[in-house]
C-alpha cells in the first residue's frame, strides 16, 4: 500500500498543471539595429550597445493567462545558437524586474534528459568532471508577465578573445532556437516548447 501511495504521489507531483497548448504561445525573432532595439524596449530600459560586427536579436514571446498560477515555479526562456549549443550572456528585457530575471539554475541541466533537442539549456562540459555555467536564460516568475520583449547581444569576437564559451556573431535566424520551459516549484521539468528554430 505504501509503495502504491509513493508511486501515486510521484506521478501527481511530476504532472504539470497544464500543457503548453493552454498558453496559445506566440513568438518572433528578428535582427535589429541599436535604435530599433531601444524603440522596442522603450525609454525605461537600455538596449545593449552593439558595434564592430556585433548583432542584436529582438525577441517577443506572448501567451494567454494560464489556467493556474506558477505557484512558486517559473517559465525559463532560452535562446540558443544551435550550431554550438551556446546561449548569449547579455540581454535587455522590457518587463518589471520582479517578474523577469536573468541567469541560470542547476535544475536546467536536467532539461536535456527530457528534451535532447534543447542541449544548450544547461551548463557545458569543460573537463572530465567539470562543468561551467555560461550564457543566460530569462526566468519569468509571473504568468501574467506576457508579453515579454527582449534584446540579446551576439558579440563579434576574435577567436583569441573567446575566453568564455558564449553565443557569438555572426549568426543567422535559422541558427537560433527559442524555447520556453516550465519549471515547477520543486524543480520539476514540467514541459518544454520549441517556439522558433
Coordinates of N, CA and C in Angstrom, one line a residue, residues 7-196:
X7 N 4.3 5.9 -5.3 CA 4.3 6.0 -6.7 C 3.2 7.0 -7.2
X8 N 2.0 6.9 -6.6 CA 1.0 7.8 -7.0 C 1.3 9.3 -6.7
X9 N 2.0 9.5 -5.5 CA 2.4 10.9 -5.2 C 3.4 11.4 -6.2
X10 N 4.4 10.5 -6.5 CA 5.4 10.9 -7.5 C 4.8 11.3 -8.9
X11 N 3.9 10.4 -9.3 CA 3.2 10.7 -10.6 C 2.5 12.1 -10.5
X12 N 1.7 12.3 -9.5 CA 1.0 13.5 -9.3 C 1.9 14.7 -9.2
X13 N 3.0 14.6 -8.5 CA 4.0 15.7 -8.2 C 4.7 16.1 -9.5
X14 N 4.9 15.1 -10.4 CA 5.6 15.4 -11.7 C 4.7 15.8 -12.8
X15 N 3.4 15.7 -12.5 CA 2.4 16.0 -13.6 C 2.2 17.6 -13.6
X16 N 2.4 18.1 -14.9 CA 2.2 19.6 -15.0 C 0.7 20.0 -14.8
X17 N 0.5 21.1 -14.2 CA -0.9 21.6 -14.0 C -1.6 21.9 -15.4
X18 N -0.8 22.1 -16.4 CA -1.4 22.4 -17.8 C -0.2 22.2 -18.8
X19 N -0.5 22.0 -20.0 CA 0.5 21.9 -21.0 C 0.7 23.2 -21.8
X20 N 1.7 23.3 -22.7 CA 2.0 24.5 -23.4 C 0.8 24.9 -24.3
X21 N 0.0 24.0 -24.7 CA -1.1 24.3 -25.6 C -2.1 25.2 -24.9
X22 N -2.2 25.2 -23.6 CA -3.1 26.1 -22.8 C -2.7 27.5 -22.9
X23 N -1.5 27.8 -23.3 CA -1.0 29.2 -23.3 C -1.2 29.9 -24.6
X24 N -1.4 29.1 -25.7 CA -1.5 29.7 -27.0 C -0.4 30.6 -27.3
X25 N 0.8 30.1 -27.2 CA 2.1 30.8 -27.3 C 2.3 31.4 -28.7
X26 N 2.8 32.7 -28.7 CA 3.2 33.4 -29.9 C 4.6 33.9 -29.7
X27 N 5.4 33.9 -30.8 CA 6.8 34.4 -30.6 C 7.3 34.9 -32.0
X28 N 8.4 35.7 -31.9 CA 9.0 36.2 -33.1 C 10.5 36.5 -32.7
X29 N 11.4 36.5 -33.7 CA 12.8 36.8 -33.6 C 13.1 37.6 -34.8
X30 N 13.9 38.7 -34.7 CA 14.4 39.4 -35.8 C 15.7 40.2 -35.4
X31 N 16.6 40.4 -36.4 CA 17.7 41.2 -36.2 C 17.3 42.7 -36.3
X32 N 17.9 43.5 -35.4 CA 17.6 44.9 -35.3 C 18.9 45.7 -35.1
X33 N 18.7 47.0 -35.4 CA 19.8 48.0 -35.0 C 19.6 48.4 -33.6
X34 N 20.6 49.1 -33.1 CA 20.5 49.6 -31.7 C 19.3 50.5 -31.5
X35 N 19.1 51.4 -32.5 CA 17.9 52.3 -32.5 C 16.6 51.5 -32.4
X36 N 16.5 50.5 -33.3 CA 15.3 49.7 -33.3 C 15.1 48.9 -32.0
X37 N 16.2 48.4 -31.4 CA 16.1 47.7 -30.2 C 15.7 48.6 -29.1
X38 N 16.2 49.9 -29.0 CA 15.8 50.8 -28.0 C 14.4 51.2 -28.1
X39 N 13.9 51.4 -29.3 CA 12.5 51.7 -29.6 C 11.6 50.6 -29.1
X40 N 12.0 49.4 -29.3 CA 11.1 48.2 -29.0 C 11.1 48.0 -27.4
X41 N 12.2 48.3 -26.8 CA 12.2 48.2 -25.3 C 11.6 49.3 -24.6
X42 N 11.6 50.5 -25.2 CA 11.0 51.7 -24.5 C 12.0 52.5 -23.7
X43 N 11.7 53.7 -23.3 CA 12.6 54.6 -22.7 C 13.0 54.1 -21.3
X44 N 12.3 53.2 -20.7 CA 12.6 52.8 -19.3 C 13.7 51.8 -19.2
X45 N 14.1 51.2 -20.4 CA 15.1 50.2 -20.4 C 16.2 50.5 -21.4
X46 N 17.4 50.0 -21.2 CA 18.5 50.3 -22.0 C 18.9 49.1 -22.9
X47 N 18.9 49.3 -24.2 CA 19.3 48.2 -25.1 C 20.8 48.0 -25.0
X48 N 21.3 46.8 -25.3 CA 22.7 46.5 -25.3 C 23.4 47.3 -26.5
X49 N 24.5 47.8 -26.3 CA 25.2 48.6 -27.3 C 26.0 47.6 -28.2
X50 N 25.8 47.7 -29.5 CA 26.4 46.8 -30.5 C 27.3 47.6 -31.4
X51 N 28.5 47.0 -31.8 CA 29.4 47.7 -32.7 C 30.3 46.7 -33.3
X52 N 31.0 47.0 -34.4 CA 32.0 46.2 -35.0 C 31.6 44.8 -35.3
X53 N 30.5 44.5 -35.9 CA 30.1 43.2 -36.3 C 29.2 42.5 -35.3
X54 N 29.0 43.1 -34.1 CA 28.0 42.6 -33.1 C 26.6 42.5 -33.8
X55 N 25.8 41.6 -33.3 CA 24.4 41.5 -33.7 C 23.5 41.6 -32.6
X56 N 22.3 42.3 -32.8 CA 21.2 42.3 -31.8 C 20.0 41.6 -32.3
X57 N 19.5 40.7 -31.5 CA 18.3 39.9 -31.8 C 17.2 40.4 -30.9
X58 N 16.1 40.8 -31.6 CA 14.9 41.3 -30.8 C 13.9 40.1 -30.8
X59 N 13.5 39.7 -29.6 CA 12.5 38.6 -29.5 C 11.3 39.1 -28.7
X60 N 10.2 38.5 -29.1 CA 8.9 38.7 -28.4 C 8.2 37.4 -28.2
X61 N 7.8 37.2 -26.9 CA 7.0 36.0 -26.6 C 5.8 36.4 -25.8
X62 N 4.6 35.9 -26.2 CA 3.4 36.2 -25.5 C 2.5 35.0 -25.4
X63 N 1.7 35.0 -24.4 CA 0.8 33.9 -24.1 C -0.5 34.4 -23.4
X64 N -1.5 33.5 -23.5 CA -2.7 33.8 -22.8 C -2.5 33.4 -21.3
X65 N -3.3 34.0 -20.4 CA -3.2 33.7 -19.0 C -3.5 32.2 -18.8
X66 N -2.6 31.5 -18.1 CA -2.8 30.1 -17.9 C -3.9 29.8 -17.0
X67 N -4.4 28.5 -17.0 CA -5.5 28.1 -16.1 C -5.1 28.1 -14.6
X68 N -3.8 28.1 -14.3 CA -3.4 28.1 -12.9 C -2.1 28.9 -12.8
X69 N -1.9 29.4 -11.6 CA -0.7 30.3 -11.4 C 0.6 29.4 -11.4
X70 N 1.8 30.0 -11.5 CA 3.0 29.3 -11.4 C 3.3 28.7 -10.0
X71 N 2.7 29.3 -9.0 CA 2.8 28.8 -7.7 C 4.2 28.4 -7.2
X72 N 5.1 29.3 -7.4 CA 6.5 29.0 -7.0 C 7.4 28.5 -8.1
X73 N 6.8 28.1 -9.2 CA 7.6 27.7 -10.4 C 7.9 28.9 -11.3
X74 N 8.4 28.6 -12.4 CA 8.7 29.7 -13.4 C 8.8 29.2 -14.8
X75 N 8.7 30.1 -15.8 CA 9.0 29.8 -17.1 C 10.4 30.2 -17.4
X76 N 11.2 29.3 -18.0 CA 12.5 29.6 -18.4 C 12.5 29.8 -20.0
X77 N 13.0 31.0 -20.4 CA 13.0 31.3 -21.8 C 14.5 31.2 -22.3
X78 N 14.7 30.3 -23.3 CA 16.1 30.0 -23.8 C 16.2 30.5 -25.2
X79 N 17.3 31.2 -25.5 CA 17.7 31.5 -26.9 C 19.1 30.8 -27.0
X80 N 19.2 29.9 -28.0 CA 20.4 29.0 -28.1 C 20.8 29.1 -29.6
X81 N 22.1 29.2 -29.8 CA 22.8 29.0 -31.1 C 22.9 27.5 -31.3
X82 N 22.1 27.0 -32.2 CA 22.1 25.5 -32.4 C 23.4 25.0 -33.0
X83 N 24.2 25.8 -33.6 CA 25.5 25.3 -34.1 C 26.4 24.9 -33.0
X84 N 26.4 25.7 -31.9 CA 27.3 25.5 -30.8 C 26.7 25.0 -29.5
X85 N 25.3 25.1 -29.4 CA 24.6 24.8 -28.2 C 24.9 25.8 -27.1
X86 N 25.2 27.1 -27.5 CA 25.6 28.1 -26.5 C 24.5 29.2 -26.5
X87 N 24.4 29.9 -25.4 CA 23.4 31.0 -25.1 C 24.2 32.3 -25.1
X88 N 23.5 33.4 -25.4 CA 24.1 34.7 -25.2 C 24.1 35.0 -23.7
X89 N 25.0 36.0 -23.4 CA 25.1 36.3 -21.9 C 24.6 37.7 -21.6
X90 N 24.3 38.5 -22.7 CA 23.8 39.9 -22.4 C 22.4 40.0 -23.0
X91 N 21.5 40.4 -22.1 CA 20.1 40.6 -22.5 C 19.6 41.9 -22.0
X92 N 18.7 42.6 -22.6 CA 17.9 43.6 -22.1 C 16.5 43.2 -22.2
X93 N 15.6 43.4 -21.2 CA 14.3 43.0 -21.2 C 13.3 44.1 -20.8
X94 N 12.2 44.2 -21.5 CA 11.2 45.1 -21.1 C 10.1 44.4 -20.3
X95 N 10.4 44.4 -19.0 CA 9.4 43.7 -18.1 C 9.8 44.2 -16.7
X96 N 8.9 44.2 -15.8 CA 9.2 44.5 -14.4 C 10.3 43.6 -13.8
X97 N 11.2 44.1 -13.1 CA 12.3 43.3 -12.5 C 11.8 42.2 -11.6
X98 N 10.7 42.4 -10.9 CA 10.2 41.3 -10.1 C 9.6 40.2 -10.9
X99 N 9.3 40.4 -12.2 CA 8.7 39.4 -13.0 C 9.7 38.5 -13.8
X100 N 10.8 39.2 -14.2 CA 11.8 38.5 -15.1 C 13.2 38.7 -14.6
X101 N 13.9 37.6 -14.5 CA 15.3 37.7 -14.1 C 16.2 37.0 -15.1
X102 N 17.5 37.3 -15.0 CA 18.5 36.8 -15.9 C 19.4 35.9 -15.2
X103 N 19.9 34.8 -15.8 CA 20.9 33.9 -15.1 C 20.7 32.5 -15.5
X104 N 21.0 31.6 -14.6 CA 20.9 30.1 -14.8 C 20.6 29.4 -13.5
X105 N 20.2 28.2 -13.5 CA 19.9 27.4 -12.3 C 20.3 25.9 -12.6
X106 N 20.7 25.2 -11.5 CA 21.2 23.9 -11.7 C 20.1 22.9 -12.3
X107 N 18.9 23.2 -12.0 CA 17.8 22.3 -12.5 C 17.8 22.3 -14.0
X108 N 18.3 23.4 -14.6 CA 18.2 23.4 -16.1 C 19.2 22.4 -16.7
X109 N 20.1 21.9 -16.0 CA 21.0 20.8 -16.5 C 20.2 19.6 -16.8
X110 N 19.0 19.4 -16.2 CA 18.2 18.2 -16.4 C 17.3 18.3 -17.6
X111 N 17.1 19.5 -18.1 CA 16.2 19.7 -19.2 C 16.6 18.7 -20.4
X112 N 17.8 18.6 -20.7 CA 18.3 17.8 -21.8 C 17.9 16.3 -21.6
X113 N 17.8 15.9 -20.4 CA 17.4 14.5 -20.2 C 16.0 14.2 -20.7
X114 N 15.1 15.2 -20.7 CA 13.8 15.0 -21.2 C 13.6 15.5 -22.6
X115 N 14.4 16.5 -23.0 CA 14.3 17.2 -24.3 C 15.7 17.3 -24.9
X116 N 16.2 16.3 -25.6 CA 17.5 16.3 -26.2 C 17.7 17.4 -27.2
X117 N 16.7 17.9 -27.8 CA 16.8 19.0 -28.8 C 17.1 20.3 -28.1
X118 N 17.1 20.4 -26.8 CA 17.4 21.6 -26.0 C 18.7 21.4 -25.3
X119 N 19.7 20.9 -26.0 CA 21.0 20.6 -25.3 C 21.7 21.9 -24.8
X120 N 21.4 23.0 -25.3 CA 22.1 24.3 -24.9 C 21.5 24.9 -23.6
X121 N 20.5 24.2 -23.0 CA 19.8 24.8 -21.9 C 20.7 24.8 -20.6
X122 N 21.5 23.8 -20.4 CA 22.3 23.7 -19.2 C 23.7 24.1 -19.3
X123 N 24.5 23.7 -18.3 CA 25.9 24.1 -18.3 C 26.7 23.3 -19.4
X124 N 27.9 23.6 -19.7 CA 28.7 22.9 -20.7 C 29.9 22.2 -20.0
X125 N 30.3 21.1 -20.6 CA 31.4 20.3 -20.0 C 32.7 21.0 -20.4
X126 N 33.6 21.2 -19.5 CA 34.9 21.8 -19.8 C 36.0 20.9 -19.3
X127 N 35.7 19.8 -18.7 CA 36.7 18.8 -18.3 C 36.0 17.5 -18.0
X128 N 36.7 16.5 -17.6 CA 36.1 15.2 -17.4 C 35.0 15.2 -16.4
X129 N 35.2 15.9 -15.3 CA 34.2 16.0 -14.3 C 33.9 17.5 -13.9
X130 N 34.1 18.4 -14.9 CA 33.9 19.8 -14.6 C 33.0 20.4 -15.6
X131 N 32.1 21.2 -15.1 CA 31.1 21.9 -15.9 C 31.1 23.4 -15.6
X132 N 30.8 24.2 -16.6 CA 30.8 25.6 -16.5 C 29.5 26.2 -16.9
X133 N 28.9 27.1 -16.1 CA 27.7 27.8 -16.4 C 28.0 29.0 -17.3
X134 N 27.5 29.0 -18.5 CA 27.8 30.1 -19.4 C 26.5 30.5 -20.1
X135 N 26.5 31.8 -20.5 CA 25.3 32.3 -21.1 C 24.2 32.4 -20.1
X136 N 23.1 32.9 -20.5 CA 21.9 33.1 -19.6 C 20.6 32.8 -20.3
X137 N 19.6 32.6 -19.4 CA 18.3 32.5 -19.9 C 17.4 33.5 -19.1
X138 N 16.2 33.7 -19.6 CA 15.3 34.6 -18.8 C 14.4 33.7 -18.0
X139 N 14.2 34.0 -16.7 CA 13.3 33.3 -15.8 C 12.1 34.2 -15.6
X140 N 10.9 33.7 -15.9 CA 9.7 34.5 -15.8 C 8.9 33.9 -14.6
X141 N 8.8 34.7 -13.5 CA 8.2 34.1 -12.3 C 6.7 34.5 -12.1
X142 N 6.2 35.2 -13.1 CA 4.8 35.7 -13.0 C 4.1 35.3 -14.4
X143 N 3.1 34.5 -14.3 CA 2.5 34.0 -15.5 C 1.7 35.1 -16.2
X144 N 1.5 36.3 -15.5 CA 0.8 37.4 -16.1 C 1.8 38.4 -16.7
X145 N 3.1 38.0 -16.9 CA 4.1 39.0 -17.4 C 4.1 39.1 -18.9
X146 N 3.2 38.4 -19.6 CA 3.1 38.5 -21.0 C 2.6 39.8 -21.5
X147 N 3.2 40.4 -22.6 CA 4.3 39.8 -23.4 C 5.6 40.2 -22.9
X148 N 6.6 39.3 -23.2 CA 8.0 39.6 -22.8 C 8.7 40.0 -24.1
X149 N 9.4 41.2 -24.0 CA 10.2 41.7 -25.1 C 11.6 41.7 -24.7
X150 N 12.5 41.1 -25.5 CA 13.9 41.1 -25.1 C 14.8 41.4 -26.3
X151 N 16.0 41.9 -25.9 CA 17.1 42.0 -27.0 C 18.3 41.3 -26.5
X152 N 18.8 40.4 -27.3 CA 20.0 39.7 -27.0 C 21.2 40.1 -27.8
X153 N 22.4 40.3 -27.2 CA 23.6 40.7 -27.9 C 24.4 39.5 -28.3
X154 N 24.8 39.4 -29.5 CA 25.7 38.4 -30.0 C 27.0 39.1 -30.4
X155 N 28.0 39.1 -29.6 CA 29.2 39.9 -29.9 C 30.1 39.2 -30.9
X156 N 30.7 40.1 -31.7 CA 31.7 39.6 -32.7 C 33.0 39.6 -32.0
X157 N 33.6 38.4 -31.7 CA 34.8 38.3 -31.0 C 35.9 37.6 -31.8
X158 N 37.1 38.2 -31.8 CA 38.2 37.4 -32.4 C 38.4 36.1 -31.7
X159 N 38.8 35.1 -32.5 CA 39.0 33.8 -31.9 C 39.8 33.7 -30.6
X160 N 40.9 34.5 -30.6 CA 41.8 34.5 -29.4 C 41.1 35.2 -28.2
X161 N 40.0 36.0 -28.4 CA 39.4 36.7 -27.3 C 38.2 35.9 -26.8
X162 N 37.9 34.8 -27.3 CA 36.7 34.0 -26.8 C 37.1 33.2 -25.6
X163 N 37.3 33.9 -24.5 CA 37.7 33.3 -23.2 C 36.6 32.4 -22.6
X164 N 35.3 32.9 -22.8 CA 34.2 32.2 -22.2 C 33.3 31.7 -23.4
X165 N 32.9 30.5 -23.3 CA 32.0 30.0 -24.4 C 30.6 30.5 -24.3
X166 N 30.4 31.6 -25.2 CA 29.1 32.2 -25.3 C 28.7 32.2 -26.8
X167 N 27.4 32.4 -27.0 CA 27.0 32.5 -28.4 C 27.5 33.9 -29.0
X168 N 28.1 33.8 -30.2 CA 28.7 35.0 -30.8 C 28.2 35.1 -32.2
X169 N 28.5 36.3 -32.7 CA 28.2 36.7 -34.1 C 29.4 36.2 -35.0
X170 N 29.2 35.9 -36.3 CA 27.9 36.1 -37.0 C 27.0 34.9 -36.8
X171 N 25.7 35.2 -36.8 CA 24.6 34.2 -36.6 C 23.5 34.5 -37.5
X172 N 22.7 33.5 -38.0 CA 21.6 33.8 -38.8 C 20.3 33.3 -38.0
X173 N 19.2 33.8 -38.4 CA 17.9 33.4 -37.7 C 17.7 31.9 -37.7
X174 N 18.0 31.2 -38.8 CA 17.8 29.7 -38.8 C 18.8 29.0 -37.8
X175 N 19.8 29.7 -37.4 CA 20.8 29.1 -36.4 C 20.2 29.1 -35.0
X176 N 19.2 29.9 -34.8 CA 18.7 30.2 -33.4 C 17.5 29.3 -33.0
X177 N 17.5 28.9 -31.8 CA 16.4 28.1 -31.2 C 15.9 28.9 -30.0
X178 N 14.6 29.2 -30.0 CA 13.9 29.9 -28.9 C 12.9 28.9 -28.3
X179 N 13.0 28.7 -27.0 CA 12.2 27.7 -26.3 C 11.7 28.2 -25.0
X180 N 10.6 27.7 -24.6 CA 10.0 28.1 -23.3 C 9.9 26.8 -22.5
X181 N 10.4 26.8 -21.3 CA 10.3 25.6 -20.4 C 9.6 25.9 -19.1
X182 N 8.7 25.1 -18.7 CA 8.0 25.3 -17.4 C 8.7 24.4 -16.3
X183 N 9.3 25.2 -15.4 CA 10.0 24.5 -14.2 C 9.0 24.6 -13.0
X184 N 8.8 23.5 -12.4 CA 7.8 23.5 -11.2 C 8.4 24.0 -10.0
X185 N 7.6 24.2 -8.9 CA 8.1 24.8 -7.6 C 9.1 23.9 -6.9
X186 N 9.2 22.6 -7.2 CA 10.2 21.7 -6.6 C 11.2 21.3 -7.7
X187 N 11.5 22.1 -8.6 CA 12.4 21.9 -9.7 C 12.0 20.8 -10.6
X188 N 10.7 20.5 -10.8 CA 10.3 19.6 -11.8 C 10.4 20.3 -13.2
X189 N 10.9 19.5 -14.2 CA 10.8 20.0 -15.5 C 9.5 19.5 -16.1
X190 N 8.5 20.4 -16.1 CA 7.2 20.0 -16.5 C 7.1 19.8 -18.0
X191 N 7.5 20.8 -18.8 CA 7.5 20.6 -20.2 C 8.4 21.7 -20.9
X192 N 8.7 21.4 -22.1 CA 9.5 22.4 -22.9 C 8.8 22.5 -24.3
X193 N 8.7 23.8 -24.8 CA 8.0 24.0 -26.1 C 8.9 24.8 -27.0
X194 N 9.2 24.2 -28.1 CA 10.0 25.0 -29.1 C 9.1 26.1 -29.7
X195 N 9.7 27.3 -29.7 CA 8.9 28.4 -30.3 C 9.4 28.9 -31.6
X196 N 10.8 28.9 -31.8 CA 11.4 29.2 -33.1 C 12.6 28.3 -33.3

